[in-house]
Short mmCIF file of C-alpha atoms and ligand atoms in Angstrom, two decimals:
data_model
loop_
_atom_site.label_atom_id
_atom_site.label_comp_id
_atom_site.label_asym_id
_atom_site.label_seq_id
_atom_site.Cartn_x
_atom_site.Cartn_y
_atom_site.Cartn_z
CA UNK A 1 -135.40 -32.67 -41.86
CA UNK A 2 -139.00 -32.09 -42.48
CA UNK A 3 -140.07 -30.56 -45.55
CA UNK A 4 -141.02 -26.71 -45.40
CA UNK A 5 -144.25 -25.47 -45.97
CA UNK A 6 -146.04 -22.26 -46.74
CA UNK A 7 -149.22 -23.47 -44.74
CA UNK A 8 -149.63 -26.06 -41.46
CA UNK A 9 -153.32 -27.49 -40.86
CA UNK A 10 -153.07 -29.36 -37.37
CA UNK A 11 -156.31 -31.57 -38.31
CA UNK A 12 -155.83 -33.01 -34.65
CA UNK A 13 -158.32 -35.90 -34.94
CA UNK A 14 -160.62 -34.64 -37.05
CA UNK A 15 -160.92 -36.26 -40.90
CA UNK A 16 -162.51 -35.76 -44.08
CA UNK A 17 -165.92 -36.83 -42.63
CA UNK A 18 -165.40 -34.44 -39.89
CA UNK A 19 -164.50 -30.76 -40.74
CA UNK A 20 -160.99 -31.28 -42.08
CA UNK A 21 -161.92 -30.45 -46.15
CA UNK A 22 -163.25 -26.57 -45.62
CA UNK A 23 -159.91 -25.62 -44.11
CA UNK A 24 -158.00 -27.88 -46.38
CA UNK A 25 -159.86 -25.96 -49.59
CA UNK A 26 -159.23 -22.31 -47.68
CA UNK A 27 -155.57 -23.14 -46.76
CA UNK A 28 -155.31 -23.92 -50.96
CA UNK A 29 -157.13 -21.02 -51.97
CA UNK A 30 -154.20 -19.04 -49.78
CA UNK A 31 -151.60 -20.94 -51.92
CA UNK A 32 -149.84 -20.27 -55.32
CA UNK A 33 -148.90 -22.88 -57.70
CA UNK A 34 -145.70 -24.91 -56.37
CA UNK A 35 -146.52 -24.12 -53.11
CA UNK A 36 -146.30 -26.62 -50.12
CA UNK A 37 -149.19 -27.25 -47.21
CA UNK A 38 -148.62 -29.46 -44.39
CA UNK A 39 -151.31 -31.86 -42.56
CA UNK A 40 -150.91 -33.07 -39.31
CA UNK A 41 -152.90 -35.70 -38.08
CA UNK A 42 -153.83 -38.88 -36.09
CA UNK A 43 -156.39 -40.57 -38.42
CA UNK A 44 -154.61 -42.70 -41.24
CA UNK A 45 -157.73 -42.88 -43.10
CA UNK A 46 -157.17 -38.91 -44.23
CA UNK A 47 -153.71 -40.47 -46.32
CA UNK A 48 -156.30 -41.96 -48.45
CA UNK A 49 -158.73 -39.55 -48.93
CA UNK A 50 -156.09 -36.86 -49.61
CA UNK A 51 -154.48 -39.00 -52.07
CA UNK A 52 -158.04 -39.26 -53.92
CA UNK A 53 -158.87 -35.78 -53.22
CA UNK A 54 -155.05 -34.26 -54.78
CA UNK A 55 -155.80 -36.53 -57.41
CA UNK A 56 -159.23 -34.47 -58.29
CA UNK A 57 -158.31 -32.15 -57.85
CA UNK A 58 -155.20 -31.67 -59.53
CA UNK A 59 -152.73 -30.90 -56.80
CA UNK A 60 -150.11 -33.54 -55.51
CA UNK A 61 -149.27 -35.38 -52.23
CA UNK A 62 -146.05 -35.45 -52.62
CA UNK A 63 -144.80 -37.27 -49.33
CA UNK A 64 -146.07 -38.74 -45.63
CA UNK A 65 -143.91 -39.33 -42.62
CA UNK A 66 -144.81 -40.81 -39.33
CA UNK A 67 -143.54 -39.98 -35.50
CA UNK A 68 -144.89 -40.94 -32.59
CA UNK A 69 -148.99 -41.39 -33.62
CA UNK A 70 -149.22 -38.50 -36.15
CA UNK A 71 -148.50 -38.51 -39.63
CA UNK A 72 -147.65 -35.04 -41.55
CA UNK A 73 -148.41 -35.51 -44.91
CA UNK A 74 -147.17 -32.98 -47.57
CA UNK A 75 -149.55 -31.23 -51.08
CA UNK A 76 -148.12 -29.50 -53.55
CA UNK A 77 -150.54 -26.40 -54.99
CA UNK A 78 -151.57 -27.77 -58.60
CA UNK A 79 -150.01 -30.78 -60.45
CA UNK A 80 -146.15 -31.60 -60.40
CA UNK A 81 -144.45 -30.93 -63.59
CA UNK A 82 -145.09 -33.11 -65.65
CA UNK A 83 -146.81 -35.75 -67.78
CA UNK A 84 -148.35 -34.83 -70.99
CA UNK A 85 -152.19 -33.64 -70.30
CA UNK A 86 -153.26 -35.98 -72.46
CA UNK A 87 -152.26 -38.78 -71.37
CA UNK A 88 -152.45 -38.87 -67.41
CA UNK A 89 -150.41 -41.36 -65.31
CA UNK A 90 -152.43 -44.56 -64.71
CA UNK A 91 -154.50 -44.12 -68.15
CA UNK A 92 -152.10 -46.21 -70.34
CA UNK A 93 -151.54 -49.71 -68.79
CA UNK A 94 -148.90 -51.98 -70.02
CA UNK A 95 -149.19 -56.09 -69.07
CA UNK A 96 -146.17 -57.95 -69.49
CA UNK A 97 -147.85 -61.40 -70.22
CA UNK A 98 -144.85 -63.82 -70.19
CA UNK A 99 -140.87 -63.12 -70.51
CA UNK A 100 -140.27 -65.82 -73.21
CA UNK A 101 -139.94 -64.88 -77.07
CA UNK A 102 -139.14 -67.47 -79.66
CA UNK A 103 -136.30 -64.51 -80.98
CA UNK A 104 -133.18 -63.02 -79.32
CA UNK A 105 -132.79 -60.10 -80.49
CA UNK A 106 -129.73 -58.10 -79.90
CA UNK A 107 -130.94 -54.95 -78.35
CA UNK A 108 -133.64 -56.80 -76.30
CA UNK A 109 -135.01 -54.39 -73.37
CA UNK A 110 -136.04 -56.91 -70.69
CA UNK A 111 -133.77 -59.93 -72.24
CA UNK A 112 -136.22 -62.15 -73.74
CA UNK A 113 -135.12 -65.08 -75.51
CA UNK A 114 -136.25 -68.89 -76.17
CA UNK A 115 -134.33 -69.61 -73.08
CA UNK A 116 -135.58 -67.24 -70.76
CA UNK A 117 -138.25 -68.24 -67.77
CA UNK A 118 -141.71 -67.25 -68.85
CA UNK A 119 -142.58 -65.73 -65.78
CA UNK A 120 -146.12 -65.50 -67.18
CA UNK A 121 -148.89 -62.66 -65.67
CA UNK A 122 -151.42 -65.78 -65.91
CA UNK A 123 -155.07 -65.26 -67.04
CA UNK A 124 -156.47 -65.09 -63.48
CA UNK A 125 -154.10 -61.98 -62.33
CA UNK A 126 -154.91 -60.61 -66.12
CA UNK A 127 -158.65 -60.83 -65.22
CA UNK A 128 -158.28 -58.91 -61.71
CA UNK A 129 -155.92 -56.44 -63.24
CA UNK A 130 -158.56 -56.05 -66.06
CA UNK A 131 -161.71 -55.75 -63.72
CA UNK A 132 -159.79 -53.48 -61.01
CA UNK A 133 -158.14 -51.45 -64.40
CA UNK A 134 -161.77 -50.12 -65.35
CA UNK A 135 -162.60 -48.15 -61.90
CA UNK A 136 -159.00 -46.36 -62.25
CA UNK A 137 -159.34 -44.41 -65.25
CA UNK A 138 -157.23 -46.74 -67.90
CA UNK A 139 -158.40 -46.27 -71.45
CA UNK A 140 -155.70 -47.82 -73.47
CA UNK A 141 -154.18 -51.43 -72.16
CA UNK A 142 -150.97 -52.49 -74.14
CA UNK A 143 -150.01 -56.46 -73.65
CA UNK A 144 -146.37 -57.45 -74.51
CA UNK A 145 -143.52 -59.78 -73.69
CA UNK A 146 -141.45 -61.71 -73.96
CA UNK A 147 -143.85 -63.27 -77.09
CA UNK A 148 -147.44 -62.97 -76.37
CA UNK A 149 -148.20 -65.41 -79.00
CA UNK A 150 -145.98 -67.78 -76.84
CA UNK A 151 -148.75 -68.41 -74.21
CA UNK A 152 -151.99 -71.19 -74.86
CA UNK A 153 -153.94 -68.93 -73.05
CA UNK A 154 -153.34 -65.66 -75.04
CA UNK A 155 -156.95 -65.31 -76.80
CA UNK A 156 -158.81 -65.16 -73.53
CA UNK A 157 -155.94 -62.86 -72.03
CA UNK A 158 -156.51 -60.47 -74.75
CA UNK A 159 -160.09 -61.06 -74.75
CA UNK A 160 -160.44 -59.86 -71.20
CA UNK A 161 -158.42 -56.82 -71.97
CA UNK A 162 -159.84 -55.61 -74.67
CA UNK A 163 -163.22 -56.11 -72.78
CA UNK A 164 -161.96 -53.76 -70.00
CA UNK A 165 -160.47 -50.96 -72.68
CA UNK A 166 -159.34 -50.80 -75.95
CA UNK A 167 -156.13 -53.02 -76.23
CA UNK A 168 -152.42 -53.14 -78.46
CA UNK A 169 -150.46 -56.14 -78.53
CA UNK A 170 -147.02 -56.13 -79.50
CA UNK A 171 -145.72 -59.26 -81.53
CA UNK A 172 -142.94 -59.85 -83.58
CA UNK A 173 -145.92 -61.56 -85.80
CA UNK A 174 -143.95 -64.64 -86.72
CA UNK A 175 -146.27 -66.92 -85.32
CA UNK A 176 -150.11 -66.39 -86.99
CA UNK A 177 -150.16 -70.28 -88.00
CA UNK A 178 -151.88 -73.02 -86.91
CA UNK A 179 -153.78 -73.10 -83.48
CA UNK A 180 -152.18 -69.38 -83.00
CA UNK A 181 -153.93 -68.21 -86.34
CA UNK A 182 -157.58 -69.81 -85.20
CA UNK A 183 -157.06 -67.87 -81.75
CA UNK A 184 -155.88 -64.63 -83.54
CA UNK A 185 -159.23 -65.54 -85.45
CA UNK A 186 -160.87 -65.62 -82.14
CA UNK A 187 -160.00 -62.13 -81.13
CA UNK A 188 -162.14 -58.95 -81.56
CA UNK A 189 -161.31 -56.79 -84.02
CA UNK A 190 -162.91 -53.28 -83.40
CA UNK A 191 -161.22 -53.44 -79.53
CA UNK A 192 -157.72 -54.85 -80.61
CA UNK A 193 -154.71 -53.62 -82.20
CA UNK A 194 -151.58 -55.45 -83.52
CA UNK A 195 -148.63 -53.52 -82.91
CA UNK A 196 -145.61 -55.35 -85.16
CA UNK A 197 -142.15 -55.05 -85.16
CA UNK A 198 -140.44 -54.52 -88.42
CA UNK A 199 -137.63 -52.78 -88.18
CA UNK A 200 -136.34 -51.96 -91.87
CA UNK A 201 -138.04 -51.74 -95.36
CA UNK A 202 -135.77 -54.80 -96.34
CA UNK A 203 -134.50 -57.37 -94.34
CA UNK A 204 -130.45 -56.53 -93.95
CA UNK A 205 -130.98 -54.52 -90.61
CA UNK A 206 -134.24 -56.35 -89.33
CA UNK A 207 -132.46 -59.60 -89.46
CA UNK A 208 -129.11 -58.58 -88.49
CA UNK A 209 -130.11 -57.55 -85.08
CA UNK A 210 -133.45 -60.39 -84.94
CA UNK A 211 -132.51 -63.32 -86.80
CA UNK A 212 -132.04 -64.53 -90.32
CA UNK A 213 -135.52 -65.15 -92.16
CA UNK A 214 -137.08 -62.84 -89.82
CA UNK A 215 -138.29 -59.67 -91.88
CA UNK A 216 -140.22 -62.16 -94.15
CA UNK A 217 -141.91 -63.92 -91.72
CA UNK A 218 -142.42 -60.31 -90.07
CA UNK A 219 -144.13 -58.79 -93.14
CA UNK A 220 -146.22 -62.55 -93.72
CA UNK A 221 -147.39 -61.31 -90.52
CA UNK A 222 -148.32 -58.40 -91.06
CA UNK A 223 -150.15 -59.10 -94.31
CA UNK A 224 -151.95 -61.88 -92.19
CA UNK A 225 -153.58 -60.06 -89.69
CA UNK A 226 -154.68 -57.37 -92.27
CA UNK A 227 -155.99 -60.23 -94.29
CA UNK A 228 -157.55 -61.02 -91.00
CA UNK A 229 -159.32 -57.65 -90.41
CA UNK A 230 -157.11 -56.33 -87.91
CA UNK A 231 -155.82 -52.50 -87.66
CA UNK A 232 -151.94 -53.16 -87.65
CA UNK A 233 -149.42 -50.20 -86.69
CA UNK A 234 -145.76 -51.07 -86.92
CA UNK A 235 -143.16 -50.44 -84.99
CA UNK A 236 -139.34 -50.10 -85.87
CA UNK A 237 -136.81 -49.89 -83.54
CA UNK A 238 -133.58 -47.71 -84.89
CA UNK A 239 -130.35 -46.77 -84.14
CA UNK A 240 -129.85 -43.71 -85.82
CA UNK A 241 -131.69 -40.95 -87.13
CA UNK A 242 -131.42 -41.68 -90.71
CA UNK A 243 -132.06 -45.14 -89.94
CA UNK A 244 -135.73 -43.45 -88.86
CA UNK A 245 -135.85 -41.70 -91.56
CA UNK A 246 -135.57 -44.64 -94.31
CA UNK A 247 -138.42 -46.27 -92.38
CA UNK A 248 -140.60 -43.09 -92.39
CA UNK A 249 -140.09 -42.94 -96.40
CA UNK A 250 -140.99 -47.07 -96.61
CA UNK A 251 -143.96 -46.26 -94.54
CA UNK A 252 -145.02 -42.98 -96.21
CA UNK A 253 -144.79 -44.97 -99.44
CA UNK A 254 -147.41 -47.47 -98.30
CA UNK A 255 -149.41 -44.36 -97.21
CA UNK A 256 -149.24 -45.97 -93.46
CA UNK A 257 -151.38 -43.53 -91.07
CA UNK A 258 -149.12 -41.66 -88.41
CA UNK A 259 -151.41 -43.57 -85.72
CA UNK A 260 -150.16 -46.67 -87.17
CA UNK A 261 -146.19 -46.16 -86.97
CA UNK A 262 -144.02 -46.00 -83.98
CA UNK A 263 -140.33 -45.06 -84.39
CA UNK A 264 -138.01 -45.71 -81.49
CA UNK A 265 -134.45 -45.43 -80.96
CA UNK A 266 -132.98 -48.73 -79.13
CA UNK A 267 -132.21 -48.40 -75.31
CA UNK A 268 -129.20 -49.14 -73.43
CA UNK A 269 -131.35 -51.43 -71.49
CA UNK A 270 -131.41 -55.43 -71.35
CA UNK A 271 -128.94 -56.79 -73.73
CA UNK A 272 -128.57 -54.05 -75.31
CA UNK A 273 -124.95 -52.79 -76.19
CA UNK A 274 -125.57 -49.66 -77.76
CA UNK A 275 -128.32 -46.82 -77.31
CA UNK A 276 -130.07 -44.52 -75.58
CA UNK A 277 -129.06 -44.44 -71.92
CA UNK A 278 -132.24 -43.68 -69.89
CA UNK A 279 -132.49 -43.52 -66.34
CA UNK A 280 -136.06 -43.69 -64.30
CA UNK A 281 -136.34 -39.78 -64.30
CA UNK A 282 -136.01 -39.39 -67.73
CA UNK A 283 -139.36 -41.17 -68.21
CA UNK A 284 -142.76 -40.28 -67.59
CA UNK A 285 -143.68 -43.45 -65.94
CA UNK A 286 -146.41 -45.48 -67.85
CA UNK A 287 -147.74 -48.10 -65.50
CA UNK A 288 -146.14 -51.94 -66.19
CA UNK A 289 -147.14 -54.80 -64.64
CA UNK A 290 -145.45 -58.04 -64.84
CA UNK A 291 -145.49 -61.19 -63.06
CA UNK A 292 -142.91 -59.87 -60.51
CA UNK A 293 -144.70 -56.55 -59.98
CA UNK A 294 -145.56 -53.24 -60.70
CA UNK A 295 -143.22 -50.76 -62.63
CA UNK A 296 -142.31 -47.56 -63.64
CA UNK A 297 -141.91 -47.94 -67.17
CA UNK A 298 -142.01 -50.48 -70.34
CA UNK A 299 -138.85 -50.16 -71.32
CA UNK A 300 -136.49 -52.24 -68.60
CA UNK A 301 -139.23 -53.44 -66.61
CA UNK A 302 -137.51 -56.04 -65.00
CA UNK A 303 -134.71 -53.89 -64.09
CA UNK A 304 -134.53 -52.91 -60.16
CA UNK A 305 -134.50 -49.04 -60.01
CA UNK A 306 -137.54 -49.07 -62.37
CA UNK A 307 -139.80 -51.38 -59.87
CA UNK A 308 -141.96 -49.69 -57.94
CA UNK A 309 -143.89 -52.29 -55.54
CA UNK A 310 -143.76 -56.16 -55.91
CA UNK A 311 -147.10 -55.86 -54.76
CA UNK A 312 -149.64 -56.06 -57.49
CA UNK A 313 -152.94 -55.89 -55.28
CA UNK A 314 -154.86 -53.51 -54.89
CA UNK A 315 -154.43 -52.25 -58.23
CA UNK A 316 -155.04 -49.15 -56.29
CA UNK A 317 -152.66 -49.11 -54.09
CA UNK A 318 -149.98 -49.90 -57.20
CA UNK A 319 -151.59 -46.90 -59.27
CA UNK A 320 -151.06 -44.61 -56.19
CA UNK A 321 -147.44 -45.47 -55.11
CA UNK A 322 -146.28 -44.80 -59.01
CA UNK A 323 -147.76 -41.53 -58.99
CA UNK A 324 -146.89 -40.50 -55.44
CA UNK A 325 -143.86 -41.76 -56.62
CA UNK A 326 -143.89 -39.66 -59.78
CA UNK A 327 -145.08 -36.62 -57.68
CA UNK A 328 -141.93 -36.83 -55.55
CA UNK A 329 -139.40 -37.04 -57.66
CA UNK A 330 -141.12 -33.98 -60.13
CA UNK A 331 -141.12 -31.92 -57.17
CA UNK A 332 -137.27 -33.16 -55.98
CA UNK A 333 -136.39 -32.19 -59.59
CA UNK A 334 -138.32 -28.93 -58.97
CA UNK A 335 -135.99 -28.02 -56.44
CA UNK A 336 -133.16 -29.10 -57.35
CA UNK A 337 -133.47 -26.78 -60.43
CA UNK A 338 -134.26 -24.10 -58.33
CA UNK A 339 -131.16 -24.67 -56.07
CA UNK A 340 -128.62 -25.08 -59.45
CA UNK A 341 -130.45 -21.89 -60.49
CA UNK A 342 -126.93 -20.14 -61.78
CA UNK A 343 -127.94 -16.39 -62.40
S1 SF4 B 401 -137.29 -57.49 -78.80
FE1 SF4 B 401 -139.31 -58.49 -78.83
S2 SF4 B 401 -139.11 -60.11 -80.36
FE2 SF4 B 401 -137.04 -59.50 -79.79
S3 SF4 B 401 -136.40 -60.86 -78.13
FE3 SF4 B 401 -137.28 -59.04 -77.15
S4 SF4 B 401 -139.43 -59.56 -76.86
FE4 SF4 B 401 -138.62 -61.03 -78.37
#
């Protein structure tokens, strides 16, 4: 059944370029917030310019169906509900490099271990991603894994990202020796972050669910790429509340910045056993790229309901389907809250 709207334009064949926009803008200024205008019309070309236009302009196409030659395509009056202001869909881009970590860690999200395929990103795809990133509004690029450190090629991936926008890699920071400690050396430090794991101030908890030995070679790390010049934030992963709290005291004692902690509770995702069930609505998606394509979120992004397109290219074309994506199912959510609306 086709969606219901407060306002039809028939566009017949006109377009963008051709006297569509004035009645679009006067059929919006007719429209409160949440409500829904229709477009009818032959020329697929308008799908694209309303997508760029909604975006803008801070309303939402929310859908597009096709019959016979003419497409309806449905806006939503003024953003879906949603994502923090601050932080807009498509301005936080996440890179899984490569799938393989030299740990295997217990509550993994996207089951990494020393067996696992590497299904790496490669530099080449990294390089498009980064040049096509720039025109789309990203500001912040985070590269993880799997364990970036893994890959020969990992100074001139995060070269190329932090060229494009300022860039966080995650590491478990075990591996800053050798050839990996010259390339680390390499890497630009007013444009790069370390983000590393350490999930305890002593190593019981860290190494129960990571490995024996591995909160020391964590925190050598850590001190390492400080040494090294590098801004470092860490990043615990917890099951529990006071758990979070025992970090936040460890970190408060080494007067750690807030912008350089992250406290997270483990997901039920991956290998995990225990933790934080989340399903695909309960995120705000932050767009993931990995070698097998484009997802909705970080956390599971190998997992099937969280892929969006296996297509990579355009970047785009990736950007838009997340957040017409996203736009759908805050407006679905919309009305389903409207129809459980009990008094
Ligand atoms: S949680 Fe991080 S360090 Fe542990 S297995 Fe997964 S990718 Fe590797």
């Amino acid at each position: 059944m086709a969606t219901k709207t407060t306002i039809e334009i028939d566009a017949g064949s006109r377009t963008f370029s051709s006297g569509l926009l004035p009645e679009l803008i006067a059929a919006l200024r007719r429209c409160r917030t949440g409500d829904l205008l229709g477009v009818i019309g032959r020329e697929a070309e308008i799908g694209a310019d309303l997508e760029a236009w909604c975006r803008f302009t801070r309303n939402a196409l929310i859908g597009a169906a096709t019959a016979a030659d003419r497409t309806r395509w449905v806006i939503r009056c003024g953003e879906a509900p949603t994502a923090d202001a601050d932080r807009p869909v498509g301005s936080r881009l996440w890179l899984y490099t490569n799938f393989d970590c030299n740990l295997h860690c217990d509550y993994c999200c996207v089951r990494s271990s020393p067996q696992a395929p590497q299904r790496a990103l490669g530099l080449e795809r990294v390089r498009r991603i980064a040049n096509e990133a720039a025109e789309l509004g990203v500001n912040e690029v985070f590269v993880t894994g799997g364990e970036p450190f893994l890959l020969a090629d990992i100074g001139a991936i995060l070269s190329t990202c932090s060229a494009a926008a300022p860039t966080t890699v995650l590491t478990n920071g075990m591996l800053f020796t050798g050839r990996r400690l010259e390339t680390l050396r390499s890497l630009p430090r007013d444009r790069l972050t370390l983000q590393i794991s350490l999930d305890s101030p002593t190593p019981g908890r860290h190494d129960r669910h990571r490995g024996a030995g591995t909160w020391v070679r964590a925190w050598r790390g850590v001190e390492r790429a400080r040494a090294e010049g590098f801004r470092v934030r860490l990043a615990a992963t917890v099951s529990t509340e006071a758990e979070a709290e025992e970090f936040r005291r460890f970190l408060d004692a080494r007067q750690i910045a807030e912008e350089d902690r992250v406290i997270r509770r483990i997901a039920l995702r991956g290998v995990a056993i225990q933790g934080i069930a989340l399903a695909r609505a309960d995120l705000v998606p932050e767009i993931t790229i990995t070698a097998d394509g484009v997802y909705w979120h970080p956390v599971g992004a190998e997992d099937a309901d969280l892929l969006v397109t296996s297509e990579i290219f355009p970047l785009a074309d990736a950007f838009a389907a997340v957040r017409r994506a996203f736009d759908q199912e805050s407006e679905h959510q919309r009305r389903l809250a409207q129809i459980f609306n009990c008094a």
